[in-house]
CSV table of C-alpha atoms in Angstrom, one decimal:
chain,number,residue,atom,x,y,z
C,1,MET,CA,150.1,30.6,105.6
C,2,HIS,CA,146.4,31.3,104.9
C,3,ILE,CA,144.8,34.4,103.5
C,4,GLY,CA,143.4,35.2,107.0
C,5,ASP,CA,147.0,35.3,108.4
C,6,HIS,CA,148.0,37.9,105.7
C,7,ILE,CA,145.0,40.0,106.6
C,8,GLY,CA,146.2,39.9,110.2
C,9,ASP,CA,149.7,40.9,109.1
C,10,TYR,CA,148.7,43.8,106.8
C,11,GLY,CA,145.7,45.1,108.9
C,12,ASN,CA,144.1,48.2,107.3
C,13,TRP,CA,146.5,47.9,104.4
C,14,THR,CA,144.3,45.0,103.3
C,15,TYR,CA,141.7,47.5,102.2
C,16,GLY,CA,144.2,49.3,100.0
C,17,ILE,CA,145.6,46.1,98.5
C,18,LEU,CA,142.1,44.9,97.6
C,19,SER,CA,141.1,48.3,96.2
C,20,GLY,CA,144.3,48.4,94.1
C,21,ILE,CA,143.6,44.9,92.6
C,22,ILE,CA,140.0,45.8,91.8
C,23,PHE,CA,141.1,49.1,90.2
C,24,ALA,CA,143.7,47.4,88.1
C,25,GLU,CA,141.3,44.7,86.9
C,26,THR,CA,138.6,47.1,85.9
C,27,GLY,CA,140.9,50.0,84.8
C,28,PHE,CA,143.3,48.2,82.4
C,29,VAL,CA,142.5,45.7,79.6
C,30,ILE,CA,145.8,44.0,80.2
C,31,PHE,CA,144.7,42.7,83.7
C,32,PRO,CA,141.6,40.6,82.9
C,33,PHE,CA,143.1,37.6,84.8
C,34,LEU,CA,142.8,39.3,88.2
C,35,PRO,CA,140.3,37.4,90.4
C,36,GLY,CA,137.9,40.1,91.4
C,37,ASP,CA,134.9,37.9,92.1
C,38,THR,CA,136.7,35.5,94.4
C,39,LEU,CA,138.5,38.2,96.2
C,40,LEU,CA,135.3,40.0,97.0
C,41,PHE,CA,133.6,36.8,98.2
C,42,THR,CA,136.7,36.0,100.3
C,43,ALA,CA,136.8,39.5,101.8
C,44,GLY,CA,133.2,39.3,102.7
C,45,ALA,CA,133.9,36.1,104.6
C,46,PHE,CA,136.6,37.9,106.6
C,47,CYS,CA,134.1,40.7,107.3
C,48,ALA,CA,131.9,38.1,109.0
C,49,SER,CA,134.8,37.0,111.2
C,50,GLY,CA,135.4,40.7,112.3
C,51,GLN,CA,138.8,41.0,110.5
C,52,LEU,CA,137.4,43.6,108.1
C,53,SER,CA,134.5,46.1,108.1
C,54,ILE,CA,132.0,45.3,105.5
C,55,VAL,CA,130.9,49.0,105.3
C,56,ILE,CA,134.5,50.3,104.8
C,57,LEU,CA,135.2,47.4,102.4
C,58,ASN,CA,132.2,48.1,100.1
C,59,ALA,CA,132.7,51.9,100.1
C,60,LEU,CA,136.3,51.5,98.9
C,61,ILE,CA,135.6,48.7,96.5
C,62,ILE,CA,132.7,50.7,94.9
C,63,ILE,CA,135.0,53.7,94.6
C,64,SER,CA,137.8,51.7,93.1
C,65,ALA,CA,135.6,49.8,90.7
C,66,THR,CA,133.9,53.0,89.5
C,67,ALA,CA,137.3,54.8,89.1
C,68,GLY,CA,138.8,51.8,87.3
C,69,ASN,CA,136.0,51.6,84.8
C,70,THR,CA,136.2,55.4,84.2
C,71,VAL,CA,139.9,55.2,83.4
C,72,ASN,CA,139.3,52.3,81.1
C,73,TYR,CA,136.5,54.3,79.3
C,74,TRP,CA,138.8,57.3,78.9
C,75,VAL,CA,141.6,55.1,77.5
C,76,GLY,CA,139.2,53.6,74.9
C,77,GLN,CA,138.0,57.1,73.9
C,78,TYR,CA,141.6,58.3,73.6
C,79,LEU,CA,143.0,55.4,71.6
C,80,VAL,CA,140.1,55.2,69.1
C,81,LYS,CA,141.0,58.7,68.0
C,82,LYS,CA,144.7,58.0,67.7
C,83,ILE,CA,145.2,54.5,66.3
C,84,GLU,CA,143.4,51.5,64.8
C,85,ILE,CA,142.3,49.4,67.8
C,86,SER,CA,142.7,46.1,66.0
C,87,SER,CA,146.4,46.9,65.5
C,88,ILE,CA,147.2,46.9,69.2
C,89,ARG,CA,149.0,43.7,69.9
C,90,TRP,CA,148.8,43.8,73.7
C,91,ILE,CA,145.0,43.8,73.6
C,92,ASP,CA,143.2,40.4,73.4
C,93,GLN,CA,141.4,41.0,70.1
C,94,LYS,CA,139.1,38.0,70.5
C,95,ALA,CA,138.0,39.1,73.9
C,96,LEU,CA,137.5,42.6,72.6
C,97,MET,CA,135.3,41.4,69.7
C,98,ARG,CA,133.3,39.1,72.1
C,99,THR,CA,132.7,42.1,74.4
C,100,HIS,CA,131.8,44.3,71.4
C,101,GLY,CA,129.2,41.8,70.3
C,102,PHE,CA,127.8,41.6,73.9
C,103,PHE,CA,127.8,45.4,73.9
C,104,GLU,CA,125.8,45.6,70.7
C,105,LYS,CA,123.3,43.1,72.0
C,106,HIS,CA,122.7,44.6,75.5
C,107,GLY,CA,123.8,48.2,75.1
C,108,GLY,CA,124.5,50.1,78.3
C,109,LYS,CA,123.4,47.2,80.4
C,110,THR,CA,126.6,45.5,79.4
C,111,ILE,CA,128.5,47.8,81.9
C,112,VAL,CA,126.3,46.3,84.7
C,113,LEU,CA,126.2,42.7,83.5
C,114,ALA,CA,129.9,42.6,82.6
C,115,ARG,CA,130.8,43.1,86.3
C,116,PHE,CA,129.8,39.5,86.9
C,117,LEU,CA,131.7,38.2,83.8
C,118,PRO,CA,135.4,37.7,84.1
C,119,ILE,CA,137.5,39.0,81.2
C,120,ILE,CA,134.5,40.8,79.7
C,121,ARG,CA,134.5,42.9,82.9
C,122,SER,CA,137.9,44.4,81.9
C,123,PHE,CA,136.9,45.1,78.3
C,124,ALA,CA,133.3,46.5,78.7
C,125,PRO,CA,134.3,50.1,79.7
C,126,PHE,CA,137.0,50.1,77.1
C,127,VAL,CA,134.4,49.2,74.4
C,128,ALA,CA,132.0,51.8,75.8
C,129,GLY,CA,134.8,54.4,75.3
C,130,ILE,CA,135.6,53.4,71.7
C,131,SER,CA,131.9,53.3,71.0
C,132,ASN,CA,131.5,56.9,72.2
C,133,MET,CA,128.8,56.2,74.8
C,134,SER,CA,127.9,59.4,76.5
C,135,PHE,CA,129.9,59.9,79.7
C,136,ALA,CA,126.7,60.6,81.8
C,137,LYS,CA,125.0,57.4,80.6
C,138,PHE,CA,128.2,55.4,81.1
C,139,GLN,CA,128.5,56.6,84.7
C,140,LEU,CA,124.9,55.7,85.5
C,141,PHE,CA,125.5,52.1,84.5
C,142,ASN,CA,129.1,52.2,85.9
C,143,ILE,CA,128.1,53.2,89.4
C,144,SER,CA,125.0,51.0,89.5
C,145,GLY,CA,127.1,48.0,88.4
C,146,ALA,CA,129.9,48.7,90.9
C,147,CYS,CA,127.4,48.9,93.8
C,148,LEU,CA,125.5,45.7,92.7
C,149,TRP,CA,128.7,43.7,92.1
C,150,SER,CA,130.5,44.7,95.3
C,151,LEU,CA,127.5,44.4,97.6
C,152,SER,CA,126.2,41.1,96.2
C,153,LEU,CA,129.6,39.3,96.4
C,154,THR,CA,130.7,40.6,99.8
C,155,ILE,CA,127.3,39.9,101.3
C,156,CYS,CA,127.4,36.3,99.9
C,157,GLY,CA,130.8,35.9,101.4
C,158,TYR,CA,129.6,37.4,104.7
C,159,PHE,CA,126.8,34.9,105.1
C,160,PHE,CA,128.2,31.8,103.3
C,161,GLY,CA,132.0,32.2,103.5
C,162,ASN,CA,132.3,30.9,107.0
C,163,LEU,CA,130.5,27.6,106.4
C,164,PRO,CA,133.0,24.9,107.3
C,165,GLY,CA,133.4,23.5,103.8
C,166,ILE,CA,134.0,26.9,102.3
C,167,ARG,CA,135.9,28.6,105.2
C,168,ASP,CA,138.6,25.8,105.2
C,169,ASN,CA,139.2,26.2,101.5
C,170,LEU,CA,139.2,29.9,100.9
C,171,ASP,CA,142.8,29.8,99.7
C,172,LEU,CA,141.8,27.1,97.2
C,173,ILE,CA,138.8,29.2,96.0
C,174,VAL,CA,141.1,32.1,95.2
C,175,VAL,CA,143.5,29.9,93.3
C,176,ILE,CA,140.7,28.4,91.3
C,177,GLY,CA,139.4,31.9,90.6
C,178,VAL,CA,142.8,32.9,89.2
C,179,GLY,CA,143.0,29.7,87.2
C,180,VAL,CA,139.6,30.2,85.6
C,181,ALA,CA,140.8,33.6,84.3
C,182,VAL,CA,144.4,32.7,83.5
C,183,VAL,CA,144.1,29.3,81.9
C,184,PRO,CA,141.9,30.4,78.9
C,185,LEU,CA,144.1,33.4,78.3
C,186,SER,CA,147.2,31.2,78.4
C,187,ILE,CA,145.8,28.7,76.0
C,188,ALA,CA,144.7,31.6,73.7
C,189,GLY,CA,148.2,33.0,73.9
C,190,VAL,CA,149.9,29.7,73.0
C,191,LEU,CA,147.5,29.1,70.1
C,192,LYS,CA,148.2,32.5,68.8
C,193,ILE,CA,152.0,31.9,68.9
C,194,LEU,CA,151.6,28.5,67.3
C,195,LYS,CA,149.4,30.0,64.6
C,196,SER,CA,152.0,32.7,63.9
C,197,ILE,CA,154.9,30.1,63.7
C,198,PHE,CA,152.8,27.9,61.4
C,199,SER,CA,151.9,30.8,59.1
C,200,LYS,CA,155.6,31.8,58.8
C,201,LYS,CA,156.5,28.2,57.9
C,202,VAL,CA,153.8,28.0,55.2
C,203,LYS,CA,155.0,31.3,53.7
C,204,ALA,CA,158.6,30.1,53.7
């Protein structure tokens, strides 16, 4: 069964499912593997075929992406006051440090640029929160980035997603999108485990 068949099965619930995925990817640093970019491109393609409304889709995605980043920002602000961030095991510390370096180099623009960078996208608002960026400034970049990200990808999908070579492989595109995010995280996780095991053997 293809993605288009699922959209036909779920109808308007598709908007809610897509919005939920985007909110989770941007709202929680534990979900950087979710394929936001490919989902938006694919959704744009189905807008062109009339299965979804591009206006409703973008309105909901922009709201979800903005809300997700806001929650992530608040979580960062809260945690930095309570505990040492580097001690949190469920946060990918390398990705966090990479995002922090990106943030120091580009400042508030990171919130906009990170929308187009998998993994960093999930950490940017968190870093903004622990860096105590003003909420007003954060929201300016947050809303701007959400609009630019959603509109650019869905419009690209709308105009290019139904080209024969792309339309017939939308399922594969989504799988590749997930793989691009998951594989590096999986490799990093395995290396971390192996490093821990090796360290214990050396100490023993």
